[in-house]
Structure formats: C-alpha cells, structure tokens
Amino acid sequence: MSVDLSGAHWFKSTRSAAGNDCVEIAHLDGGRVGVRDSKNPHGGALVFTPLEWDAFLSVARGGEFDRP
C-alpha cells in the first residue's frame, strides 16, 4: 500500500521524554495511522488500517506487551 505522508502531522505521546528516542504517529486519511521512529523522520513508516490500529491498542492496553 502506497500512502502519501508528505502532509502528515506527526506527534509523540505527551508522556515521552524530551529526547528524540520516541515513536511518533500521524492520523491519516481513511482512518489509517502512520507510525515512525522519531530518530529517523525521513525513513520509512508503517501504516495501519483502522482495524489493525484498534487491535494493537486493545492488546497494548490489556497488558499483552508488558514485560514478565
């Protein structure tokens, strides 16, 4: 899937530290969500459909990715 990210408004979580070691997201057309590494803003980005993003958030909020 090719998505034009040139006009995307990228942002970090308000809980992020002042450094650039963060993940940034952008809300895109059609409900899609872009995700990129703030250390490499001109590198590639992952783009998720609304269903994929909702599934990710659901398991993240449920603790699925917590360390044992």
PDB file of C-alpha atoms in Angstrom:
ATOM      1  CA  MET A   1       0.000   0.000   0.000  1.00  0.00           C
ATOM      2  CA  SER A   2       1.486   3.356  -1.001  1.00  0.00           C
ATOM      3  CA  VAL A   3       0.409   6.300   1.144  1.00  0.00           C
ATOM      4  CA  ASP A   4       1.442   9.933   0.714  1.00  0.00           C
ATOM      5  CA  LEU A   5       2.855  11.008   4.080  1.00  0.00           C
ATOM      6  CA  SER A   6       4.148  14.415   2.949  1.00  0.00           C
ATOM      7  CA  GLY A   7       1.313  16.330   4.637  1.00  0.00           C
ATOM      8  CA  ALA A   8       1.067  14.148   7.743  1.00  0.00           C
ATOM      9  CA  HIS A   9       1.142  15.836  11.153  1.00  0.00           C
ATOM     10  CA  TRP A  10       3.388  13.656  13.329  1.00  0.00           C
ATOM     11  CA  PHE A  11       3.275  13.770  17.109  1.00  0.00           C
ATOM     12  CA  LYS A  12       4.693  11.997  20.152  1.00  0.00           C
ATOM     13  CA  SER A  13       2.959  10.972  23.322  1.00  0.00           C
ATOM     14  CA  THR A  14       2.810  13.656  25.985  1.00  0.00           C
ATOM     15  CA  ARG A  15       4.439  11.053  28.242  1.00  0.00           C
ATOM     16  CA  SER A  16       7.570  10.968  26.076  1.00  0.00           C
ATOM     17  CA  ALA A  17      10.816  12.365  27.411  1.00  0.00           C
ATOM     18  CA  ALA A  18      12.366  15.470  25.872  1.00  0.00           C
ATOM     19  CA  GLY A  19      14.729  13.391  23.695  1.00  0.00           C
ATOM     20  CA  ASN A  20      14.117  12.007  20.227  1.00  0.00           C
ATOM     21  CA  ASP A  21      14.019   8.331  21.186  1.00  0.00           C
ATOM     22  CA  CYS A  22      10.307   8.023  20.589  1.00  0.00           C
ATOM     23  CA  VAL A  23       7.709   6.589  18.309  1.00  0.00           C
ATOM     24  CA  GLU A  24       5.603   9.169  16.501  1.00  0.00           C
ATOM     25  CA  ILE A  25       2.175   8.647  15.000  1.00  0.00           C
ATOM     26  CA  ALA A  26       0.058  10.507  12.477  1.00  0.00           C
ATOM     27  CA  HIS A  27      -3.664  10.190  11.837  1.00  0.00           C
ATOM     28  CA  LEU A  28      -4.077   9.751   8.090  1.00  0.00           C
ATOM     29  CA  ASP A  29      -6.916   9.796   5.572  1.00  0.00           C
ATOM     30  CA  GLY A  30      -9.381   6.946   5.785  1.00  0.00           C
ATOM     31  CA  GLY A  31      -8.723   6.391   9.488  1.00  0.00           C
ATOM     32  CA  ARG A  32      -5.290   4.935   8.840  1.00  0.00           C
ATOM     33  CA  VAL A  33      -2.456   5.551  11.311  1.00  0.00           C
ATOM     34  CA  GLY A  34       1.194   6.085  10.431  1.00  0.00           C
ATOM     35  CA  VAL A  35       3.954   5.106  12.850  1.00  0.00           C
ATOM     36  CA  ARG A  36       7.616   6.127  12.548  1.00  0.00           C
ATOM     37  CA  ASP A  37      10.838   6.359  14.551  1.00  0.00           C
ATOM     38  CA  SER A  38      11.480   9.935  15.671  1.00  0.00           C
ATOM     39  CA  LYS A  39      15.245   9.400  15.291  1.00  0.00           C
ATOM     40  CA  ASN A  40      14.739   8.810  11.561  1.00  0.00           C
ATOM     41  CA  PRO A  41      11.821  11.012  10.461  1.00  0.00           C
ATOM     42  CA  HIS A  42      12.729  10.720   6.772  1.00  0.00           C
ATOM     43  CA  GLY A  43      13.000   6.946   6.916  1.00  0.00           C
ATOM     44  CA  GLY A  44      10.154   4.546   6.391  1.00  0.00           C
ATOM     45  CA  ALA A  45       6.884   4.488   8.246  1.00  0.00           C
ATOM     46  CA  LEU A  46       4.420   1.737   8.998  1.00  0.00           C
ATOM     47  CA  VAL A  47       0.811   2.394   8.023  1.00  0.00           C
ATOM     48  CA  PHE A  48      -2.026   0.593   9.787  1.00  0.00           C
ATOM     49  CA  THR A  49      -5.670   0.287   8.829  1.00  0.00           C
ATOM     50  CA  PRO A  50      -8.236   1.371  11.414  1.00  0.00           C
ATOM     51  CA  LEU A  51      -8.915  -2.269  12.366  1.00  0.00           C
ATOM     52  CA  GLU A  52      -5.216  -3.070  12.735  1.00  0.00           C
ATOM     53  CA  TRP A  53      -4.621   0.018  14.893  1.00  0.00           C
ATOM     54  CA  ASP A  54      -7.622  -0.736  17.104  1.00  0.00           C
ATOM     55  CA  ALA A  55      -6.405  -4.322  17.583  1.00  0.00           C
ATOM     56  CA  PHE A  56      -2.922  -3.092  18.539  1.00  0.00           C
ATOM     57  CA  LEU A  57      -4.288  -0.585  21.053  1.00  0.00           C
ATOM     58  CA  SER A  58      -6.593  -3.193  22.548  1.00  0.00           C
ATOM     59  CA  VAL A  59      -3.803  -5.649  23.351  1.00  0.00           C
ATOM     60  CA  ALA A  60      -1.418  -2.883  24.441  1.00  0.00           C
ATOM     61  CA  ARG A  61      -3.984  -1.508  26.887  1.00  0.00           C
ATOM     62  CA  GLY A  62      -4.719  -5.034  28.080  1.00  0.00           C
ATOM     63  CA  GLY A  63      -1.102  -5.596  29.076  1.00  0.00           C
ATOM     64  CA  GLU A  64      -0.268  -8.052  26.298  1.00  0.00           C
ATOM     65  CA  PHE A  65       3.111  -6.372  25.710  1.00  0.00           C
ATOM     66  CA  ASP A  66       4.069  -5.941  29.375  1.00  0.00           C
ATOM     67  CA  ARG A  67       7.325  -7.493  30.475  1.00  0.00           C
ATOM     68  CA  PRO A  68       7.000 -10.695  32.506  1.00  0.00           C
TER      69      PRO A  68
END
